[in-house]
Short mmCIF file of C-alpha atoms and ligand atoms in Angstrom, two decimals:
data_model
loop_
_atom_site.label_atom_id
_atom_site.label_comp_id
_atom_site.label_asym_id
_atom_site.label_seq_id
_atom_site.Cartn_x
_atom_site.Cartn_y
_atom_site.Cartn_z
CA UNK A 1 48.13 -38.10 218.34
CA UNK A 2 51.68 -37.86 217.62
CA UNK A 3 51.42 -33.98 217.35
CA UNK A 4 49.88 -34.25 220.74
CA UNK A 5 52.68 -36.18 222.05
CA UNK A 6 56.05 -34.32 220.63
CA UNK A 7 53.93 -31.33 222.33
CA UNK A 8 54.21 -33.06 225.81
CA UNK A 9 57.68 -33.20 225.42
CA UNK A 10 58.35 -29.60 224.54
CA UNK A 11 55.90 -28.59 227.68
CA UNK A 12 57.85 -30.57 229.77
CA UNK A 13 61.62 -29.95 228.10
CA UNK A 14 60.67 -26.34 228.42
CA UNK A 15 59.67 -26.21 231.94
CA UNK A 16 62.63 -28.11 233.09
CA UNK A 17 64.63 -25.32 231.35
CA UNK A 18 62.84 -22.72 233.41
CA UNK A 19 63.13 -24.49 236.21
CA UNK A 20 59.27 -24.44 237.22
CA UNK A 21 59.19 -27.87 236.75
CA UNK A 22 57.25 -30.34 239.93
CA UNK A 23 59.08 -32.94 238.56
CA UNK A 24 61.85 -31.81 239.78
CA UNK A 25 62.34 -30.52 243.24
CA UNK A 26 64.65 -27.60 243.54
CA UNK A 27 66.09 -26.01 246.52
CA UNK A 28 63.65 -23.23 248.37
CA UNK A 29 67.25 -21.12 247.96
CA UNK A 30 66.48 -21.30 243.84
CA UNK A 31 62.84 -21.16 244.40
CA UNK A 32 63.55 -17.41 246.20
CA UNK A 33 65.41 -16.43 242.74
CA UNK A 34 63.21 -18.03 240.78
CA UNK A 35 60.23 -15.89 241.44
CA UNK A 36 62.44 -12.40 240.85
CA UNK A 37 63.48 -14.60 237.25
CA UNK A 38 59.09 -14.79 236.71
CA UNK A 39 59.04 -11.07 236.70
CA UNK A 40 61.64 -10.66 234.13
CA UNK A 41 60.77 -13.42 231.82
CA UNK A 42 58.94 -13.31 228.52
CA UNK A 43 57.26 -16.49 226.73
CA UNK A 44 56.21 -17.68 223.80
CA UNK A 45 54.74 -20.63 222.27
CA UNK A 46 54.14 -20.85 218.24
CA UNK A 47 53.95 -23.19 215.90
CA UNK A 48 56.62 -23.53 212.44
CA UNK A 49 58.14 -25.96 211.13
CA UNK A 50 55.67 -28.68 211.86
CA UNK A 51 57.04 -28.29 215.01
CA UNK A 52 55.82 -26.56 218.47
CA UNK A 53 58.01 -24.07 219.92
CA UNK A 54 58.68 -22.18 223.09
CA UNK A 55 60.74 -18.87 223.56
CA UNK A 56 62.12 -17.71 226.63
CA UNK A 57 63.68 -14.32 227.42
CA UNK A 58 64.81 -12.77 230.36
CA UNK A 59 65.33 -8.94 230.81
CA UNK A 60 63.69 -5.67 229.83
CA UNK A 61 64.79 -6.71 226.48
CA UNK A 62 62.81 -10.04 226.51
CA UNK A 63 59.79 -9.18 224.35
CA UNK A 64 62.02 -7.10 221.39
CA UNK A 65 64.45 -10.40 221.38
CA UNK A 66 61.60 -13.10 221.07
CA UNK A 67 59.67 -10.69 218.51
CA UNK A 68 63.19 -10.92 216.51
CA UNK A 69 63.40 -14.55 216.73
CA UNK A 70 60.18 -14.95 215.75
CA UNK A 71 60.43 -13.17 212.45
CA UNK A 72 63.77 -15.14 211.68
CA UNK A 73 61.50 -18.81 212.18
CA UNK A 74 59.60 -17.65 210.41
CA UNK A 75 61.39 -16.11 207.60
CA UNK A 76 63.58 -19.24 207.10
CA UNK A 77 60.09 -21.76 207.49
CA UNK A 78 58.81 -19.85 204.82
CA UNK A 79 62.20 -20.64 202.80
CA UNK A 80 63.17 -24.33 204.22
CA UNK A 81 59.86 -26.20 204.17
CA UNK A 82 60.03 -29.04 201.60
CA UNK A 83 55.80 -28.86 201.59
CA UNK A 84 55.18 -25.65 201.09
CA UNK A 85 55.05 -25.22 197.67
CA UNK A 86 56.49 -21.32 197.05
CA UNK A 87 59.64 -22.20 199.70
CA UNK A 88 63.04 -22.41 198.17
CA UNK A 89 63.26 -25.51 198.66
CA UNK A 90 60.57 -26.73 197.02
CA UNK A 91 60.90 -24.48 193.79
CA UNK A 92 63.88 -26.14 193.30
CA UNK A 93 62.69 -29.59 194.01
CA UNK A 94 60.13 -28.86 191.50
CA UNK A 95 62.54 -27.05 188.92
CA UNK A 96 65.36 -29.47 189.43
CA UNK A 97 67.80 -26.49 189.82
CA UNK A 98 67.05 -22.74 191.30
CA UNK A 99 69.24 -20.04 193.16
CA UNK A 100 69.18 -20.51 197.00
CA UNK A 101 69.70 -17.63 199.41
CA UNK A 102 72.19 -17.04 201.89
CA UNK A 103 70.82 -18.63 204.76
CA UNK A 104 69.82 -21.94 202.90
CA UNK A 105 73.37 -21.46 201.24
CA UNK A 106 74.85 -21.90 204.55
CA UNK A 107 72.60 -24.97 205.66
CA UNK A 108 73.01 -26.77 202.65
CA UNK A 109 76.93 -26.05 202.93
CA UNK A 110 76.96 -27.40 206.43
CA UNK A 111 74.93 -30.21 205.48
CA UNK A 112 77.37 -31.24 202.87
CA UNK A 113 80.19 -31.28 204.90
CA UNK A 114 78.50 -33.41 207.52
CA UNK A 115 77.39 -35.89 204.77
CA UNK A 116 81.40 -36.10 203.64
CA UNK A 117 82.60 -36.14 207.71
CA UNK A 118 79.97 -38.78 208.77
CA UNK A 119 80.88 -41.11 205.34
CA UNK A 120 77.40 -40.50 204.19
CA UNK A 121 75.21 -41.29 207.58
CA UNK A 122 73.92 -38.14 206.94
CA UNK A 123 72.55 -37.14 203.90
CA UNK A 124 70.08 -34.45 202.75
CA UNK A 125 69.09 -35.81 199.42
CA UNK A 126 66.93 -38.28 201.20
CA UNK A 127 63.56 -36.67 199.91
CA UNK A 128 62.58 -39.14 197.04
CA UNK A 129 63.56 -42.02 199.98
CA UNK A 130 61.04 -39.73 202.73
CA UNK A 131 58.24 -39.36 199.80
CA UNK A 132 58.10 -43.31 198.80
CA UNK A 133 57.68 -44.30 202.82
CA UNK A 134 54.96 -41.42 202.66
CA UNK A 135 56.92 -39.48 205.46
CA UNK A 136 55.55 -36.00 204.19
CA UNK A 137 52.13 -36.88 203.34
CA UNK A 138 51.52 -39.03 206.23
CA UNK A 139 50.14 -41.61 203.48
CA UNK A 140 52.63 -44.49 204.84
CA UNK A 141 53.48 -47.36 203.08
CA UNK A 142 56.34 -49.82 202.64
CA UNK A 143 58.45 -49.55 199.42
CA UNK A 144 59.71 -52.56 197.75
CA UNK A 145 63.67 -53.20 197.67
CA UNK A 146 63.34 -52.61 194.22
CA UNK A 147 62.00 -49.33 194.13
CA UNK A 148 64.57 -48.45 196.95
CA UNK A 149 67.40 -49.16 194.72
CA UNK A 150 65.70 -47.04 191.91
CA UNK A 151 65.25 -44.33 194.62
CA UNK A 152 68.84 -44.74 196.06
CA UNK A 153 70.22 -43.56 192.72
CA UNK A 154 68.51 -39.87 193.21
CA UNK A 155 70.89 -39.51 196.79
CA UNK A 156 74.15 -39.08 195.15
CA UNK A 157 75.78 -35.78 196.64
CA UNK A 158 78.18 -35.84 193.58
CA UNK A 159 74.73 -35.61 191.37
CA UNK A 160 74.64 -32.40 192.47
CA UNK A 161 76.19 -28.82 191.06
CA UNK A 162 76.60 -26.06 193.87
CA UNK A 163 78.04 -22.77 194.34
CA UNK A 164 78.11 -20.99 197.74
CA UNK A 165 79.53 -17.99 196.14
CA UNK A 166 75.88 -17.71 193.65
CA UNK A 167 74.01 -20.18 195.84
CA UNK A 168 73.02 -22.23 192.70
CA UNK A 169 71.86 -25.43 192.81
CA UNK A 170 71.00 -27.79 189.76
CA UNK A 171 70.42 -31.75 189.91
CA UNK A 172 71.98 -33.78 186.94
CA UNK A 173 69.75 -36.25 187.94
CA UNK A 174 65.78 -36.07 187.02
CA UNK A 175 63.92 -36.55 190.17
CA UNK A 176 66.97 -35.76 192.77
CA UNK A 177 64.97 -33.73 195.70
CA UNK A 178 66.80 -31.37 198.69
CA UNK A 179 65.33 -31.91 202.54
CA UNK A 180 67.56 -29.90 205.25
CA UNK A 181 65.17 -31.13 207.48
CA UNK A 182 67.94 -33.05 209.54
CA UNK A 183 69.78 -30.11 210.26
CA UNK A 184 67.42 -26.97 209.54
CA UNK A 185 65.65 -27.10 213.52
CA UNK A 186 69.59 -26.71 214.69
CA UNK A 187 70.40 -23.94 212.32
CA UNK A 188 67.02 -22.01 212.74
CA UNK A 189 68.32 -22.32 217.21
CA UNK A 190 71.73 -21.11 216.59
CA UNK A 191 69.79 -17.94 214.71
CA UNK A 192 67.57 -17.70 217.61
CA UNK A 193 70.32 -17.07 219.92
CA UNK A 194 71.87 -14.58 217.07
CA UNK A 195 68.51 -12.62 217.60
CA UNK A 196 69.10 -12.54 221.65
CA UNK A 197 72.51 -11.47 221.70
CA UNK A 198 71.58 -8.85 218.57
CA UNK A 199 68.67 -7.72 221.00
CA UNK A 200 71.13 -7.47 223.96
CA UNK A 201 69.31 -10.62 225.58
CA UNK A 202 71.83 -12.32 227.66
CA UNK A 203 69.46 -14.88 229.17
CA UNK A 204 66.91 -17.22 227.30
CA UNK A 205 66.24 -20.47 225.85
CA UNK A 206 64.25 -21.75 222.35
CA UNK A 207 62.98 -24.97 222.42
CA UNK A 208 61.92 -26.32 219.11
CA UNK A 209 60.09 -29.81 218.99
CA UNK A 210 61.96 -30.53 222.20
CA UNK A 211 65.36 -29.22 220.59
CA UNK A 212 66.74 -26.85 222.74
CA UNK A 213 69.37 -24.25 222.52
CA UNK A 214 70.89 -21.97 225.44
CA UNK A 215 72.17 -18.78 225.69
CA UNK A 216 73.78 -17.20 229.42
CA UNK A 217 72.68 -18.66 232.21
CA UNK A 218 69.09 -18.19 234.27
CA UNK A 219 69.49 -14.79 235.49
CA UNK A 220 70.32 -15.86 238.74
CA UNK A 221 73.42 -17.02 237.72
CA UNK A 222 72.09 -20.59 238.09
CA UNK A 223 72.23 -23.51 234.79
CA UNK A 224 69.50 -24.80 232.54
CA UNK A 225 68.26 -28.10 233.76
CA UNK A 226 67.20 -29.96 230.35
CA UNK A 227 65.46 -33.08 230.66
CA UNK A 228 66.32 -35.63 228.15
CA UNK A 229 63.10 -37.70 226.77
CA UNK A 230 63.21 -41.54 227.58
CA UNK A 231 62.84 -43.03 223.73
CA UNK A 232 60.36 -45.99 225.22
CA UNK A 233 58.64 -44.38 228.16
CA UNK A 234 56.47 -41.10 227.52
CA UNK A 235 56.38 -39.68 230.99
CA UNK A 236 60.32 -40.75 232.37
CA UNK A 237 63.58 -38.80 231.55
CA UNK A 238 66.87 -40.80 230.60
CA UNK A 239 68.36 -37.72 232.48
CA UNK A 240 68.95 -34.26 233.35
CA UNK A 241 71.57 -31.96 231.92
CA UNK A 242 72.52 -28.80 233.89
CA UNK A 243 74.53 -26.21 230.77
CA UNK A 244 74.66 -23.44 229.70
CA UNK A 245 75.37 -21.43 225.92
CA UNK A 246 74.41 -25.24 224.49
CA UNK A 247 72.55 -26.71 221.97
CA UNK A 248 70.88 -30.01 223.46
CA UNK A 249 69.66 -31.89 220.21
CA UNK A 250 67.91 -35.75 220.08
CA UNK A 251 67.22 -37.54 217.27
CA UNK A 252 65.23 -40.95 218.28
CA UNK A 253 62.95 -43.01 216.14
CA UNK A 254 60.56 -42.24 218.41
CA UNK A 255 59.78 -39.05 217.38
CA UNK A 256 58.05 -40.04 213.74
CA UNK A 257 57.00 -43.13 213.02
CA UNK A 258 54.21 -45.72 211.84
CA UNK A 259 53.38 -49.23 212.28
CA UNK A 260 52.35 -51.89 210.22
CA UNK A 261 51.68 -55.48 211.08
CA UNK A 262 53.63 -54.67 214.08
CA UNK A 263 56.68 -53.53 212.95
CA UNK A 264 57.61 -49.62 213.42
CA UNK A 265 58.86 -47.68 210.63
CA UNK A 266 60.57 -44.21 211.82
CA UNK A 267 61.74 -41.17 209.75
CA UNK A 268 65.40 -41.21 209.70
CA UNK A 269 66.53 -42.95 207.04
CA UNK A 270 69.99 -45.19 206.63
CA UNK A 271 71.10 -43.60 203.21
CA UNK A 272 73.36 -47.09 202.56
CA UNK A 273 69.70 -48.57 202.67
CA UNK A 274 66.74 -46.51 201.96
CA UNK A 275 65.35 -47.75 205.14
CA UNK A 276 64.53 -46.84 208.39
CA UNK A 277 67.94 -46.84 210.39
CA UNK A 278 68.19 -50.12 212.07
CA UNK A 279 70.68 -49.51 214.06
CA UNK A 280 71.37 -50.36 218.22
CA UNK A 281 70.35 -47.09 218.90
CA UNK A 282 66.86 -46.07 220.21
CA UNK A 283 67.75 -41.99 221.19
CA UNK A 284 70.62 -39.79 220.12
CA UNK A 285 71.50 -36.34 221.89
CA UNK A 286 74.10 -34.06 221.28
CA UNK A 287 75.14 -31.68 223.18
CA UNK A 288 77.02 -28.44 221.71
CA UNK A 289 77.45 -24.92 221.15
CA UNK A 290 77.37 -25.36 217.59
CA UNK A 291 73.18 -25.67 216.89
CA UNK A 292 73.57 -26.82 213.61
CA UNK A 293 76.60 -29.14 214.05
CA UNK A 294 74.50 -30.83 216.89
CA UNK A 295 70.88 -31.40 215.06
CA UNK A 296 73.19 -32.37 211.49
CA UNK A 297 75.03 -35.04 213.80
CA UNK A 298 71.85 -36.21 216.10
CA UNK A 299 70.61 -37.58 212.84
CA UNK A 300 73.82 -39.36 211.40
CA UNK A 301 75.23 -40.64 215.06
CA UNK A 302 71.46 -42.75 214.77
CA UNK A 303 72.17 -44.36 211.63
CA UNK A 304 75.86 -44.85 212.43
CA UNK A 305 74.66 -47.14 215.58
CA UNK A 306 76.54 -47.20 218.77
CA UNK A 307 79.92 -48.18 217.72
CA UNK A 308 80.26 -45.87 214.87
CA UNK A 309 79.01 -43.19 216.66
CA UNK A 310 81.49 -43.19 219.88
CA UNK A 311 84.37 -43.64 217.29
CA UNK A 312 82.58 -40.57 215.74
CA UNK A 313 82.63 -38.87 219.19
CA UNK A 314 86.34 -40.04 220.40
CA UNK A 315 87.91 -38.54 217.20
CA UNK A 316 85.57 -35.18 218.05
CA UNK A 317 85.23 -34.80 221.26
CA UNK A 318 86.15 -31.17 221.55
CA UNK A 319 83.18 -30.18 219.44
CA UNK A 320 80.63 -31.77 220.76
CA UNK A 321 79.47 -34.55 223.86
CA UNK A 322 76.38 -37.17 223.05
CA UNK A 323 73.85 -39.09 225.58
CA UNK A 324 72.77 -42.43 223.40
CA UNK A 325 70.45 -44.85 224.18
CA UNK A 326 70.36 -48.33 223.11
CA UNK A 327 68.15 -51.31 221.88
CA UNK A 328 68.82 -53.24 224.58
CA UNK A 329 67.99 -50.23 227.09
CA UNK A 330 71.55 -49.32 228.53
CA UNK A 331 72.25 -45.60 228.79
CA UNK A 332 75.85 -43.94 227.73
CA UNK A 333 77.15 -40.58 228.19
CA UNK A 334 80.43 -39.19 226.51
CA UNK A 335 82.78 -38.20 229.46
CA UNK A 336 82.93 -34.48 228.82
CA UNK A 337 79.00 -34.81 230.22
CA UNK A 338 79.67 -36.85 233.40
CA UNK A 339 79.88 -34.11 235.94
CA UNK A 340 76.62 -31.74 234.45
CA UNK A 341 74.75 -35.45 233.62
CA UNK A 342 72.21 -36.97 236.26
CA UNK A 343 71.10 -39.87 234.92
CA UNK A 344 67.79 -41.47 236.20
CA UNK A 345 68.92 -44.77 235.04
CA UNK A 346 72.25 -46.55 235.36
CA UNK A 347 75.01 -45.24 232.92
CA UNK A 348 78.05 -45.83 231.14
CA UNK A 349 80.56 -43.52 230.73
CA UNK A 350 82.32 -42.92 227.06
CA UNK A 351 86.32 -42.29 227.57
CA UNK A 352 87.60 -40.54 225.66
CA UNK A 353 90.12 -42.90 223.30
CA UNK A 354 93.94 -43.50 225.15
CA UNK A 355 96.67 -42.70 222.35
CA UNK A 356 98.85 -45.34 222.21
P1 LIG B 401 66.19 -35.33 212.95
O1 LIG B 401 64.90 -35.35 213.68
O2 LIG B 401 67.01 -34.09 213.15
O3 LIG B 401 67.00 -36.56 213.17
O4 LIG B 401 65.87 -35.27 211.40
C1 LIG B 401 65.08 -36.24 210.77
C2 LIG B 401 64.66 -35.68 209.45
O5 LIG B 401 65.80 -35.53 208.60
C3 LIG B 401 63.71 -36.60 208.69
O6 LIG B 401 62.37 -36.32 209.01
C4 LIG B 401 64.06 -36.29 207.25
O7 LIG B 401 63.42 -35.10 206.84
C5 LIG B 401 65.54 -36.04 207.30
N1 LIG B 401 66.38 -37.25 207.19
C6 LIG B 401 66.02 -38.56 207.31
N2 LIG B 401 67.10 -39.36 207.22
C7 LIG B 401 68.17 -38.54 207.04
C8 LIG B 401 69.58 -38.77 206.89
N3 LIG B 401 70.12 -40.00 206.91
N4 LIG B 401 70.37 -37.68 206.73
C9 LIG B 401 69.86 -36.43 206.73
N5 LIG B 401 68.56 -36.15 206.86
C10 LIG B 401 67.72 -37.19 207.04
MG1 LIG B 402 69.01 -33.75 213.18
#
């Protein structure tokens, strides 16, 4: 069901980025471009990383660029996944120490910075946490505040001995457990568009689990329309963002979650807590060049909440802009958005912060 459902999104994300969408209407101008685009344009759909994903290339190099990026997904599913048992991640979940390679070397190193710049929001030692809520196993079930505390001891970052230069990891903690999934979906886009641009592609889109990355524009010179998912409403769009060369990444409680006795219980956890983030924040997307920067900070902006997170985004704007939606429904966008933004529902505008 839920498989089913992410899967509408990333139809309907993907279209919008190829602009063949009915939702919505473009010019006949475009539509006259568009079809010379269609005779250009390679596709494909696969599935990795428990995710669905679509590929889009333009040019006579289309096919050679997605066949690229495919191996790459591949290649770093095959390291990354926490459930398969022979990935590098798992071995050294299992061993409780291993030597990583150079992509997972850089991932982890990106996700430890994040976890220092975002005062812990993000964290990717959160496995033990993800296993006792039966994220990975789909067996859900509601820990007890006393095995969260247990648990909560296993998430120190300082618990943990690494080397970029050998890429060794070892936990001084029995039990401590690595899961990049936060950030690895942004990573594995930014090496996506590595394999276009290596393949001379200078046109063409990934979307991953309705994470999508950019590179160029459409080949008529035109933007990528990405429609941003509503958190509440399956069919409805908080918006449209026209970019280009961008990472467009949402994190929203939405996208993972089960219910008992009425209460929903989503995948993102608040590391100060062990639980579900309960923050004012239904939807976080940020928008970027930097693939990895954007997916790490998706999932820490959520469990920061709104204030946090625009404090987050005044002190670094230039890096990166953010569309957030709240609990109590009300729509913001960060100002360096405003002009390539159209919002379907009213919308407040994030200023950047006036030195005094
Ligand atoms: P995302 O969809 O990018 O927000 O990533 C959510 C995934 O990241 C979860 O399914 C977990 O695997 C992992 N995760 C959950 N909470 C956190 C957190 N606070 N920091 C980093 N990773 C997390
Ligand atoms: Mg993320």
């Amino acid at each position: 069901m839920l498989r089913r459902w992410i899967f509408v999104t990333v139809l309907c994300a993907s279209m919008l980025c190829c602009g063949c969408s009915e939702q919505i209407a473009e010019s006949s101008a475009i539509d006259e471009t568009s079809a010379a685009n269609e005779e250009t344009k390679t596709t494909r759909d696969l599935f990795a990383m428990d995710t669905y994903m679509c590929l889009t290339a333009y040019g006579e190099n289309g096919e050679a660029g997605i066949t690229a990026a495919e191996n790459c997904i591949q290649d770093l599913d095959a390291r990354l996944s926490t459930g398969n048992a022979s990935s590098e991640i798992a071995q050294l979940n299992a061993n409780g120490t291993g030597t990583l390679s150079e992509d997972t070397c850089a991932i982890l190193q990106e996700a430890l910075t994040l976890q220092r710049e975002t005062d812990g929001a993000f964290n990717p030692l959160m496995y033990p946490i993800m296993q006792a809520w039966g994220f990975p196993t789909q067996e859900y079930r509601i820990p007890d505040a006393s095995e969260l505390q247990e648990l909560l001891l296993l998430t120190d970052p300082e618990n943990m001995q690494f080397s970029p230069e050998t890429g060794t990891v070892s936990f001084s903690v029995s039990g401590m457990e690595l899961d990049l999934g936060g950030i690895a979906k942004g990573y594995t886009s930014d090496a996506v568009m590595d394999c276009f641009r290596s393949s001379d592609v200078t046109s063409g889109m990934v979307s991953l689990g309705g994470n999508v990355q950019t590179i160029g524009t459409k080949p008529d010179g035109s933007l990528w329309r990405v429609a941003i998912q509503h958190p509440d409403k399956e069919k409805d769009f908080l918006g449209v963002l026209e970019t280009k060369d961008c990472a467009v990444i949402t994190s929203g409680g939405y996208e993972r979650y089960f219910e008992e006795n009425g209460v929903r219980y989503h995948h993102i956890m608040d590391p100060a807590t062990g639980r579900p983030a309960d923050s004012d924040l239904l939807s976080v997307t940020i928008v970027s060049p930097n693939g990895i920067l954007a997916d790490g900070l998706s999932t820490a902006l959520f469990v920061m909440g709104l204030e946090q997170a625009t404090a987050y985004w005044q002190s670094h704007a230039e890096t990166f802009d953010a569309v957030f939606y709240t609990t109590d429904e009300t729509l913001y966008v960060t100002a360096g958005i405003q002009d390539c933004f159209s919002a379907n529902y009213p919308c407040e505008i994030i200023q950047e912060e006036t030195k005094p």
